[in-house]
Coordinates of C-alpha atoms in Angstrom, one line a residue:
Chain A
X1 CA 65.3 50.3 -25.8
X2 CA 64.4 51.9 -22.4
X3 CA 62.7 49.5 -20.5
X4 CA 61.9 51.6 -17.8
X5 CA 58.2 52.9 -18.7
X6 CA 57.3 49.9 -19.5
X7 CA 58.4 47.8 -15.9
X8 CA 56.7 50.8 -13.9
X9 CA 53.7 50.8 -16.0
X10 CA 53.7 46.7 -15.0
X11 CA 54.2 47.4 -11.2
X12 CA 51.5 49.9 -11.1
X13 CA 49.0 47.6 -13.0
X14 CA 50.1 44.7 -10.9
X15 CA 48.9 46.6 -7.6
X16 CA 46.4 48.0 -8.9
X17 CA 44.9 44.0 -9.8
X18 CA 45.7 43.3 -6.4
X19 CA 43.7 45.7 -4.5
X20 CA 41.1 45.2 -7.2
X21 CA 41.2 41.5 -5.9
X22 CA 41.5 42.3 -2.3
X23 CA 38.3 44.7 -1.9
X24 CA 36.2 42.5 -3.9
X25 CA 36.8 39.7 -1.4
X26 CA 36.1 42.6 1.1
X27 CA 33.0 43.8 -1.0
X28 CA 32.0 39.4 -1.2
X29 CA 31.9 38.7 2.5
X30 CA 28.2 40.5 3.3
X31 CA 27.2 38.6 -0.1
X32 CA 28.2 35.8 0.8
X33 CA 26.8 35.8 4.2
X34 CA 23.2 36.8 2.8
X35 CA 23.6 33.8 0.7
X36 CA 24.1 31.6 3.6
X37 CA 21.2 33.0 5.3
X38 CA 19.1 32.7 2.4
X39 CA 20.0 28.8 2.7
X40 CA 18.6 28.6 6.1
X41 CA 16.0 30.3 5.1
X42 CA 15.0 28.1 2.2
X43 CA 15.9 25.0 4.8
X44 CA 13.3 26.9 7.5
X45 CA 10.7 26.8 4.6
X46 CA 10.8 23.6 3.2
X47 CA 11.3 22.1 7.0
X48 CA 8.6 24.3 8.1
X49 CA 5.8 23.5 5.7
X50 CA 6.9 20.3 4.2
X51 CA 9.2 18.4 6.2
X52 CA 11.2 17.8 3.3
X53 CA 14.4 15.7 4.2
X54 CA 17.5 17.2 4.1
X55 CA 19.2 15.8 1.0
X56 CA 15.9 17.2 -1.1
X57 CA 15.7 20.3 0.6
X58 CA 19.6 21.1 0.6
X59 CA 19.3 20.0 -3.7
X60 CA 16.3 22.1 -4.1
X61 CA 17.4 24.8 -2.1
X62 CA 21.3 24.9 -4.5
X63 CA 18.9 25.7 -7.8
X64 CA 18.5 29.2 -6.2
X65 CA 21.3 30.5 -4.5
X66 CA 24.4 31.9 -4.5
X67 CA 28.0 30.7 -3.8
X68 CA 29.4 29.6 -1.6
X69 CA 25.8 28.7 0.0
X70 CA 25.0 26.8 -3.4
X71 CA 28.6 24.9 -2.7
X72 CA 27.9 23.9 0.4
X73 CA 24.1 22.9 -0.3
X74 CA 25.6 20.4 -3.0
X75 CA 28.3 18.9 -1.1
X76 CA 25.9 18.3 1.7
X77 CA 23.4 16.5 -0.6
X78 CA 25.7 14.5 -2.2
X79 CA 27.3 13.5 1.1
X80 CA 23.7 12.6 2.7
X81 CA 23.0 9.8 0.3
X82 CA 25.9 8.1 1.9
X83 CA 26.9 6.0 5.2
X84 CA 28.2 9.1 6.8
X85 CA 26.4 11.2 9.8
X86 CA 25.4 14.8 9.3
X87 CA 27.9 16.2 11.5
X88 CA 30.3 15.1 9.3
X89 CA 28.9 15.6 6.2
X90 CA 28.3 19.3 6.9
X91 CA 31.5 19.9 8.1
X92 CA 32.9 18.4 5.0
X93 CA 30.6 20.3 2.8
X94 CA 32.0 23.7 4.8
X95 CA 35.6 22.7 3.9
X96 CA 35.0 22.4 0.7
X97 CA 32.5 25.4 0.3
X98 CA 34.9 27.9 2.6
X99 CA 38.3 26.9 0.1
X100 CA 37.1 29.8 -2.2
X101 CA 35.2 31.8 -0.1
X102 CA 35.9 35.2 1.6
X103 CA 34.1 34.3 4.7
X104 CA 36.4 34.2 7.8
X105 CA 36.3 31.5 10.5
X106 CA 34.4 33.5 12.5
X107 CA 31.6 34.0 9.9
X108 CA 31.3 30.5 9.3
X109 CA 31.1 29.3 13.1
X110 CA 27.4 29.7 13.3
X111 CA 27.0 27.5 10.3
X112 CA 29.3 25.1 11.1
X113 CA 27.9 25.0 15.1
X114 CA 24.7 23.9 12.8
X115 CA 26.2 20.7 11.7
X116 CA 26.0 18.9 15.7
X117 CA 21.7 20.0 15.8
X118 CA 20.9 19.9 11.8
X119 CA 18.2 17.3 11.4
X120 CA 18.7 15.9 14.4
X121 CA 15.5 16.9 15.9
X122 CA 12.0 17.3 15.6
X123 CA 10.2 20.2 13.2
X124 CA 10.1 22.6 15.9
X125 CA 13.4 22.5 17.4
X126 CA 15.0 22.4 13.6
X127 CA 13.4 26.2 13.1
X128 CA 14.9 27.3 16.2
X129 CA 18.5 26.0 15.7
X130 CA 17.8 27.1 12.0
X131 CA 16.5 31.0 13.1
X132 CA 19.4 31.4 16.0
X133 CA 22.3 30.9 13.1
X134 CA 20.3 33.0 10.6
X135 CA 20.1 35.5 13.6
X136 CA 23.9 35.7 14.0
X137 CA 24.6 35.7 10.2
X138 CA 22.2 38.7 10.1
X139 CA 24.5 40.4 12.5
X140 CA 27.4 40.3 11.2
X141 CA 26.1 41.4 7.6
X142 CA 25.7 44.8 8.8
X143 CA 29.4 45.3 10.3
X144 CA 30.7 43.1 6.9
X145 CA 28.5 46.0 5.0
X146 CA 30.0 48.6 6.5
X147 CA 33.5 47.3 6.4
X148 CA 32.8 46.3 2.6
X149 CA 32.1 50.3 1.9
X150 CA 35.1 51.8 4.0
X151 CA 37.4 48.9 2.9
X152 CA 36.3 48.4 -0.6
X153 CA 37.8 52.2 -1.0
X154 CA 40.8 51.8 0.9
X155 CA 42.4 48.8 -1.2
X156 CA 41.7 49.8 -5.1
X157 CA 43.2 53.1 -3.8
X158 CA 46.5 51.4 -2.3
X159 CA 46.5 49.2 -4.9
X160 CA 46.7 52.1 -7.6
X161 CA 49.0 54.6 -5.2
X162 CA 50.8 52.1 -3.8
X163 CA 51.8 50.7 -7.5
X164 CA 52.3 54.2 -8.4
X165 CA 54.5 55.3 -5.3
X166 CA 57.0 51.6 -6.2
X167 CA 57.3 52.8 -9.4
X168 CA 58.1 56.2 -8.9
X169 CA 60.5 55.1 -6.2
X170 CA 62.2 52.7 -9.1
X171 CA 62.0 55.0 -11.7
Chain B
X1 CA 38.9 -13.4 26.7
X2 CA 38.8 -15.0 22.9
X3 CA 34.8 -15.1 22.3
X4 CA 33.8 -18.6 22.5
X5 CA 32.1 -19.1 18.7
X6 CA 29.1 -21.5 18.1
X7 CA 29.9 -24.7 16.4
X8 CA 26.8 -25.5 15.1
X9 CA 26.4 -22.2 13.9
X10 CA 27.7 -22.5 10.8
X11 CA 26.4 -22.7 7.1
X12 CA 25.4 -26.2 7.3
X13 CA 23.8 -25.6 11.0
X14 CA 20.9 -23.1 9.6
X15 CA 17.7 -25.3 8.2
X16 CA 17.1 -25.0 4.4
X17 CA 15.6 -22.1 3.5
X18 CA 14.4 -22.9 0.8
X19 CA 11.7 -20.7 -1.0
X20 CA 12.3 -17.9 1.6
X21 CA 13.9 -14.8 0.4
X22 CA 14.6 -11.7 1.3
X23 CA 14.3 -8.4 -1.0
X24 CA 17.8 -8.2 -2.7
X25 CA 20.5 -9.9 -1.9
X26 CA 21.7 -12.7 0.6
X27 CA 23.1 -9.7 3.2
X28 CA 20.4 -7.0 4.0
X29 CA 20.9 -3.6 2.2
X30 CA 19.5 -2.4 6.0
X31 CA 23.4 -2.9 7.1
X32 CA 23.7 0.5 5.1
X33 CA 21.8 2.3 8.1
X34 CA 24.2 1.2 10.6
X35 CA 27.7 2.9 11.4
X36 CA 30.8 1.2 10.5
X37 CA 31.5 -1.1 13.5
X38 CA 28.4 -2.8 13.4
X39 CA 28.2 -2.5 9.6
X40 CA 31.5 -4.4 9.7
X41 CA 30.4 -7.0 12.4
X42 CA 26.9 -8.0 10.1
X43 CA 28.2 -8.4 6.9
X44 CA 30.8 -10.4 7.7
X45 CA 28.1 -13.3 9.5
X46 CA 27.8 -16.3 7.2
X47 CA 25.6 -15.8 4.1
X48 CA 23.0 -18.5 6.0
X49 CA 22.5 -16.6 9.0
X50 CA 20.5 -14.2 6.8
X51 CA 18.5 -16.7 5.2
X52 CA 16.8 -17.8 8.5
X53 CA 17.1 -14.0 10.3
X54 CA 14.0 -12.4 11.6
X55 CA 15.1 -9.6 13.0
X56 CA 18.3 -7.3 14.3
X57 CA 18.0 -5.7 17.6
X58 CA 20.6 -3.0 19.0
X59 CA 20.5 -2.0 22.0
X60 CA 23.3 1.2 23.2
X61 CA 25.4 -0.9 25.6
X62 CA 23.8 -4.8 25.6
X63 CA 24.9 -7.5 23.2
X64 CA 24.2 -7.3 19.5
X65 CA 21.6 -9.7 18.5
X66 CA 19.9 -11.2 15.4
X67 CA 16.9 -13.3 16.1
X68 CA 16.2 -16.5 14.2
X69 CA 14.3 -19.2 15.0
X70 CA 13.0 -18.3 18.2
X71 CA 16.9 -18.1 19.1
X72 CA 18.5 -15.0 19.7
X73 CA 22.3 -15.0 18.3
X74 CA 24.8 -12.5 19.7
X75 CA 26.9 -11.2 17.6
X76 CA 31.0 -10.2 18.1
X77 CA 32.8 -7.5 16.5
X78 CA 34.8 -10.1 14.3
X79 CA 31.3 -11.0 12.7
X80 CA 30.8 -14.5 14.5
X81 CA 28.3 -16.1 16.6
X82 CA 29.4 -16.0 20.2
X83 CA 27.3 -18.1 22.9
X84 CA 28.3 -15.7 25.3
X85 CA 25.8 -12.5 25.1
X86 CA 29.4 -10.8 26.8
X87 CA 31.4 -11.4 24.0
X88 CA 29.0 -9.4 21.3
X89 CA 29.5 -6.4 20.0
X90 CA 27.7 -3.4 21.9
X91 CA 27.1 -0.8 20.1
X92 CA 27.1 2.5 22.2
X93 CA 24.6 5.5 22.3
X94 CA 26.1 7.2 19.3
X95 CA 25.8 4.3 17.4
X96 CA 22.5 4.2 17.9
X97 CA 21.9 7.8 16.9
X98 CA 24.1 7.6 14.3
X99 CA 21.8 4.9 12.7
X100 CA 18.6 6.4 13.3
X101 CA 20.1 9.7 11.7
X102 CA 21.1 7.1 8.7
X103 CA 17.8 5.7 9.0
X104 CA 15.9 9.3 8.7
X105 CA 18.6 10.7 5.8
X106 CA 19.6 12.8 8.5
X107 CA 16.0 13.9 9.1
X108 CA 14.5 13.2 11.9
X109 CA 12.2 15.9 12.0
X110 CA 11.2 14.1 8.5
X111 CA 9.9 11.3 10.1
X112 CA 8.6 12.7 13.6
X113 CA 4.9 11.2 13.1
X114 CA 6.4 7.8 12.9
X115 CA 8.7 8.0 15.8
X116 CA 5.8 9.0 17.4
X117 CA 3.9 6.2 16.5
X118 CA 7.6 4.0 17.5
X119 CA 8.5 2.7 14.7
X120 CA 10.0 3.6 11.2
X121 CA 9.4 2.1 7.5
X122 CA 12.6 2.2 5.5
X123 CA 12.8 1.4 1.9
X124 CA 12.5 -2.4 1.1
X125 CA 10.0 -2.5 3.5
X126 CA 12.2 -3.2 6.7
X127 CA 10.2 -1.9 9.9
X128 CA 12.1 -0.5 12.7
X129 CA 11.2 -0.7 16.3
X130 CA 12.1 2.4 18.2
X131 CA 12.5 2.6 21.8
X132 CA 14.0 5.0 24.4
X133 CA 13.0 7.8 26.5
X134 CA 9.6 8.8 25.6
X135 CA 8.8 12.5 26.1
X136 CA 5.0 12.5 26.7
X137 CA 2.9 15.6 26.7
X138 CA -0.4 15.6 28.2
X139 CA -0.4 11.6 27.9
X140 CA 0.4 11.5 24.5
X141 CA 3.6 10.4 23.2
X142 CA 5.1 13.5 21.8
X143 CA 8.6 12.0 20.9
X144 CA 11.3 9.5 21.7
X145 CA 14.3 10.8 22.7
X146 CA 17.0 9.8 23.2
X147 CA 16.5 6.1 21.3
X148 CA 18.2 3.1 22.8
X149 CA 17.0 0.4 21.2
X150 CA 16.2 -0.4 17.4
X151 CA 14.3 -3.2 16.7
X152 CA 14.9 -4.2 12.9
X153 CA 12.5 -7.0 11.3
X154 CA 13.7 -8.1 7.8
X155 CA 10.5 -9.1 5.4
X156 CA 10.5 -11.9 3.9
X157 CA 8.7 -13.5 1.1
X158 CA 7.5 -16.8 1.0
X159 CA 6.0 -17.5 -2.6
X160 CA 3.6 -20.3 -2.3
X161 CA 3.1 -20.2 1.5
X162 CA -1.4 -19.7 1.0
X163 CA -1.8 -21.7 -1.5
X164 CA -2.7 -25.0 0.7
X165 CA -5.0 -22.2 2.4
X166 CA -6.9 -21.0 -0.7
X167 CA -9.3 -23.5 -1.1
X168 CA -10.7 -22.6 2.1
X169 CA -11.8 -19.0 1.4
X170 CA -13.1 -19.4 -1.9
X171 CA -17.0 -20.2 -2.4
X172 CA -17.3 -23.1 -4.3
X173 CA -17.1 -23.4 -8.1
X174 CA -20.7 -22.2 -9.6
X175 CA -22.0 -20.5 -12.6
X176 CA -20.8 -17.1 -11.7
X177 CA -17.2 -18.5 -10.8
X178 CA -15.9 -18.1 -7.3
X179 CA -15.5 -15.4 -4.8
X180 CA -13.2 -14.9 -2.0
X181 CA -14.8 -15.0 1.0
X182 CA -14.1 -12.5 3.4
X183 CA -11.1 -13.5 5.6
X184 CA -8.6 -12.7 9.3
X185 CA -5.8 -14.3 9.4
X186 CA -4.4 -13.9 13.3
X187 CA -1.5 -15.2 15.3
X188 CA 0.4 -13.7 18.0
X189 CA 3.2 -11.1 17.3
X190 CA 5.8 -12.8 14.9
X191 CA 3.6 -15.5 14.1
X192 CA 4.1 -14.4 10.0
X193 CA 0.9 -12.8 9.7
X194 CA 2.5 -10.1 7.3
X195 CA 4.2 -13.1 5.4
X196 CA 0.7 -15.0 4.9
X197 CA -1.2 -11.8 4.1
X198 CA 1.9 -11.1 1.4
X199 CA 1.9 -13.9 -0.4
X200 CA -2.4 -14.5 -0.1
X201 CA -2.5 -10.9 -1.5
X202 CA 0.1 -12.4 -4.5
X203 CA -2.2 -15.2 -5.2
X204 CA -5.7 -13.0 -5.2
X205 CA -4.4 -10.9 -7.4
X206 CA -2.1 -13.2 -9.6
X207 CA -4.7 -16.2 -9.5
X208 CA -3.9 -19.7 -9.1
X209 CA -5.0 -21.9 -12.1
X210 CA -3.7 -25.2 -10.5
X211 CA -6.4 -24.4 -7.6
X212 CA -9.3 -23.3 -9.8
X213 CA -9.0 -19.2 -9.1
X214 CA -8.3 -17.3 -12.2
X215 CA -7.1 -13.9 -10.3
X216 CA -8.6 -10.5 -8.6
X217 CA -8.5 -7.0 -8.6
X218 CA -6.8 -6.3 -4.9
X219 CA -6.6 -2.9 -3.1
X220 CA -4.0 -2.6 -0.7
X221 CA -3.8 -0.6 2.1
X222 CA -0.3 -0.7 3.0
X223 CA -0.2 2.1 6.0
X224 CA 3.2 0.4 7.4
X225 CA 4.8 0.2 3.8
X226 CA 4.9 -3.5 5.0
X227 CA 3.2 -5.9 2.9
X228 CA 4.0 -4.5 -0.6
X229 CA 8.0 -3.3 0.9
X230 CA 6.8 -0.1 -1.4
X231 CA 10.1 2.8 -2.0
X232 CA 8.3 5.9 -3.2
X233 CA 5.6 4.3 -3.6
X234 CA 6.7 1.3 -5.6
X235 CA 6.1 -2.8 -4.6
X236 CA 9.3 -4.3 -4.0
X237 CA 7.8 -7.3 -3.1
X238 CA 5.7 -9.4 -5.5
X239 CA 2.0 -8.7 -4.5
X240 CA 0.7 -9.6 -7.7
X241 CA -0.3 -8.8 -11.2
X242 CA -3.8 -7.1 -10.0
X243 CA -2.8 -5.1 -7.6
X244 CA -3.3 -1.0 -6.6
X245 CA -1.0 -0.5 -3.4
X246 CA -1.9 2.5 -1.2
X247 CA 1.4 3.1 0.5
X248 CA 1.1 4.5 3.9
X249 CA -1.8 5.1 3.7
X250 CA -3.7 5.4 7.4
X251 CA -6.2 1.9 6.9
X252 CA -9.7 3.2 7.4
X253 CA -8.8 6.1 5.3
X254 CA -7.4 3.6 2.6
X255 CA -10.3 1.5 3.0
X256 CA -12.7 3.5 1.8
X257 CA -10.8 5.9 -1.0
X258 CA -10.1 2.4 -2.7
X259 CA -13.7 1.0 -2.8
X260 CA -14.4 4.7 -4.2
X261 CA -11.8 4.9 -6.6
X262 CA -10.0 1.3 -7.7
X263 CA -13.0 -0.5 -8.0
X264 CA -11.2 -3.5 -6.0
X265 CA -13.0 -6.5 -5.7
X266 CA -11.1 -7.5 -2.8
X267 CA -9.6 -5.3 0.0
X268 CA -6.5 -6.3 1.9
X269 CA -5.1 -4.5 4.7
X270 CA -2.2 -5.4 7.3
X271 CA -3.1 -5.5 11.1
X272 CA -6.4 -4.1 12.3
X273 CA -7.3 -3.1 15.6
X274 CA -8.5 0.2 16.3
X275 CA -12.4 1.0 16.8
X276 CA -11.9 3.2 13.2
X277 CA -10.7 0.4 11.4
X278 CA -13.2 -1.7 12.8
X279 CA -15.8 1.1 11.9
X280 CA -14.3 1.1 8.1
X281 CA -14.2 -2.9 7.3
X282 CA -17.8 -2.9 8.2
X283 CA -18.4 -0.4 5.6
X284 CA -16.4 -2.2 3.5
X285 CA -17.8 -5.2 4.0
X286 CA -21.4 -4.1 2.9
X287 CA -19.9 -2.7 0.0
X288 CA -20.0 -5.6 -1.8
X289 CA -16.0 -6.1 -1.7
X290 CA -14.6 -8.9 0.1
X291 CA -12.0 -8.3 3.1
X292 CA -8.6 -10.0 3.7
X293 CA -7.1 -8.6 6.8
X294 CA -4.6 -9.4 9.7
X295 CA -4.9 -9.0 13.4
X296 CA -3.1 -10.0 17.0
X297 CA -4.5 -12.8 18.5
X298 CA -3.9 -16.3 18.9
X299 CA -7.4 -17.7 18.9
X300 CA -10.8 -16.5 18.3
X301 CA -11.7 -16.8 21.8
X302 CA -9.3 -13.8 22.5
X303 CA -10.0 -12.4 19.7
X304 CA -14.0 -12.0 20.3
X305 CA -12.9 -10.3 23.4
X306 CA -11.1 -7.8 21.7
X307 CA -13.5 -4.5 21.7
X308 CA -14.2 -3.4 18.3
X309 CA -12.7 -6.5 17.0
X310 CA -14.9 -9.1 18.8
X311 CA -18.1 -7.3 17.0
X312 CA -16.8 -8.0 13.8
X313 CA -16.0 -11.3 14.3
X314 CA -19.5 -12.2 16.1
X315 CA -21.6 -10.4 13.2
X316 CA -19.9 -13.1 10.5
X317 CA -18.2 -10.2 8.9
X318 CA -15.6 -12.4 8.3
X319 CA -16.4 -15.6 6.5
X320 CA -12.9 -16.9 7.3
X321 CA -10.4 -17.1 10.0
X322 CA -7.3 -18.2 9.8
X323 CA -4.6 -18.8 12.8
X324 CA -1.5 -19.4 12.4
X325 CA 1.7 -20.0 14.6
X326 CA 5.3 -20.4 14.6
X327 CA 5.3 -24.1 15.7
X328 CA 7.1 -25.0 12.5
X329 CA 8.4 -21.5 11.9
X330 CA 6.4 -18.5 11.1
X331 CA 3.2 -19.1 9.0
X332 CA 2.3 -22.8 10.5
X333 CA -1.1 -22.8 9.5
X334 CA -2.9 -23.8 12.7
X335 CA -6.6 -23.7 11.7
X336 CA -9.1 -22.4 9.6
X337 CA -12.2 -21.7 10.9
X338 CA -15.8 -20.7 9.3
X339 CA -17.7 -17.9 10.5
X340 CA -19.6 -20.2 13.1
X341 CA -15.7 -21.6 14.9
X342 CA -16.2 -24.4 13.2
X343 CA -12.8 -25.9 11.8
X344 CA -12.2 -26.5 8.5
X345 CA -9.0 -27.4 8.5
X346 CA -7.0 -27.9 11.8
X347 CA -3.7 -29.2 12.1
X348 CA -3.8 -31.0 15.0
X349 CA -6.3 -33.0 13.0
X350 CA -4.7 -33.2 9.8
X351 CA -1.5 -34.4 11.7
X352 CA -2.4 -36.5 14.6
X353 CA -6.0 -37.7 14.2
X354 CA -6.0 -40.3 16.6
X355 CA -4.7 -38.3 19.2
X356 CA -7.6 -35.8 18.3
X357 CA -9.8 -39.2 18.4
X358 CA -8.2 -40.1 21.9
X359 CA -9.5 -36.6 23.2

């Protein structure tokens, strides 16, 4: 039986997965970053108008949005019912929300710089730290956006031609 | 240099408490607020030390100190009682941010009024002190910040500690039963006023058969979640069977939504002082409710001098006063006066009357 069909038609599927896989991380990252800003803003609001502490307001807030903000929204509750500061806990929660997310370092800095002011102040000075990282999130969404589009493209495209282009080369 | 530990501080050095308790168990669930090192140091102190402790104080950079019986213990990082204030345990200025962070979940911003107002209510009714730098605006406190000292006083209940006072501020026995007459109970700062008004509230409401009162509806206006040691709203401490709490609640506010709404037939309140809760316990008082409150002073002359406070006292609002000390720890009654000054009960007779006799 002439196995050679079949291993080329495997190669080409398998790169074809793969750049599948690698522009929808491309095609997450201004998702993703819109549901970290729509954390801060649900934070802002219930801060704002409430006062609500942070471990209700980061619970509440995890009912209605998206991953990996809902990730780090729960960590961070969970972690503020125990001994630990917020620093710490927020960092933690990061870790553990950035594992499976497409975000880079970069994207999550102004999150993360949010940890060393986050609840640590008064109302008014919590909206300010909380609109300066929504501000920088909101600028990178556009780039991400962009990027997402052009990107997106490019790798389904390798994936498929590339796959196609190893197998012919085997064949 | 090895810190030198107390002797007589031991198990067997702290006076039987007996009777006194403290909400949950022998070691204070407040040692949950604090960050490890000074978590570590408390818990390890000698189950007794927490029978007889008033209060923890941490200060960034000065010794770590529980006060108990007018003595102030310093505590050392291996949990002991030093006599040398050097050889404690001082915490630094991020453990004392770290704890106020721990004491506000991590919200400060959640509990800005308060700080404003210097202190903080945590749940089990433990009332933190706050000091530090105080950003003012316009002569108004607008914050604290950065804090440096936390002042923690634990609550305590005493079950039993009013009943030798009851009989005092009841009318006697007639046809129509008995009424509480309307009653201060004052002493200077620490002197157990919160303790007396705790367990008097208990006994109100609860009634005492043994000393002829069969029990009350009580309103209480806890504004410092102090007297009833309320989480979410909910007595931890036993203020008795009869009882509507209004946690937090601002007192002249209180005052009046209860009358309206609870159809108390006595009102209790923690601390009065200011010309609106002076306004609002006369209202009260014509109401036909009678009035159980607390207030800083250590005897009526200084309290008649108090504005607001002085008024109130001179118009016979209240029938009763009651001073109390610490002279044999917090709640000694002292006196009991009627609306005239005139002692009913006095200790100084009851204890030494020839001395009084001498005078």
């Amino acid at each position: 039986m002439n196995v050679r069909p079949l291993g080329a038609l495997m190669v080409v599927v398998s790169s074809t997965v793969w750049g599948w896989q690698v522009a929808s991380r491309v095609e997450a990252r201004p998702r993703e970053l819109r549901a970290l800003m729509h954390l801060l803003e649900v934070l802002e609001t219930d801060i704002a108008y409430a006062a609500i502490p942070l471990p209700q307001a980061l619970r509440r807030a995890e009912r209605t949005i998206a991953e990996p903000a809902a990730t780090l929204a729960r960590v961070a509750a969970v972690g503020l019912a125990g001994p630990a500061p917020v620093a710490e806990v927020w960092q933690n929660a990061i870790q553990k929300a950035s594992a499976s997310s497409a975000l880079s370092l970069a994207d999550w800095a102004a999150v993360r710089e949010l940890g060393d002011v986050l609840g640590a102040s008064g109302r008014d000075d919590q909206i300010r730290h909380l609109r300066l990282a929504h501000a920088r999130l909101g600028e990178a969404v556009g780039p991400a956006e962009a990027e997402a589009r052009r990107l997106g493209r490019v790798w389904r495209a390798l994936g498929l031609f590339g796959g196609l282009g190893v197998a012919l080369a085997l064949y | 240099m090895a810190a030198k530990v107390f002797g007589d501080l031991n198990e067997s050095a702290f006076p039987s408490a007996a009777g006194v308790r403290l909400p949950g168990r022998g070691v204070p669930s407040i040692l949950g607020f604090f960050p490890p090192t000074i978590r570590g140091a408390l818990s390890r102190l000698p189950a007794a030390v927490w029978q007889t402790a008033e209060e923890i104080r941490l200060r960034a950079r000065r010794p770590l100190t529980i006060a108990a019986f007018d003595r102030d213990l310093w505590v050392t990082p291996q949990g002991t009682l030093a006599t040398n204030p050097g050889a404690a345990l001082q915490p630094s200025a991020e453990d004392i941010a770290t704890a106020l962070q721990l004491m506000c979940q991590g919200s400060i911003y959640a509990r800005e009024e308060e700080l404003r107002g210097g202190f903080l209510t945590l749940a089990g009714g433990y009332r933190v002190g706050i000091a530090g730098h105080v950003v003012a605006d316009e002569g108004m406190v607008k914050t604290i910040h950065p804090v440096s000292s936390l002042a923690v006083r634990l609550p305590r209940e005493i079950p039993g500690l009013a009943r030798s006072i009851l009989p005092f501020l009841l009318t006697p026995a007639r046809g129509d039963g008995r009424y509480f007459l309307s009653t201060l109970i004052i002493s200077r700062p620490r002197g157990g006023k919160t303790t007396m008004l705790r367990d008097l509230v208990r006994l109100l409401s609860s009634g005492d058969p043994p000393g002829g009162w069969p029990g009350a509806r009580v309103a209480l206006i806890d504004e410092r979640s102090e007297v009833a040691c309320s989480d979410l709203g909910v007595p931890q401490c036993d203020v008795g069977w009869r009882t509507d709490v209004l946690d937090a609640c601002p007192k002249a506010a209180g005052l009046m939504l209860a009358i309206r709404t609870l159809a108390p037939q006595i009102v209790a309140t923690d601390e009065i002082g200011t010309l609106q809760d002076v306004a609002a316990i006369q209202e009260a008082a014509v109401a036909g409710v009678s009035v159980l409150a607390t207030a800083h002073a250590s005897t009526r002359g200084e309290l008649l001098r108090r504005p607001g406070l002085g008024q109130l006292v001179a118009d016979g609002v209240f029938q009763r006063l009651v001073i109390i000390s610490r002279r044999h720890g917090p709640g000694t009654v002292e006196a009991v006066l009627d609306e005239q000054g005139e002692a009913l009960f006095s200790l100084e007779q009851a204890f030494m009357p020839d001395r009084e006799a001498a005078l």
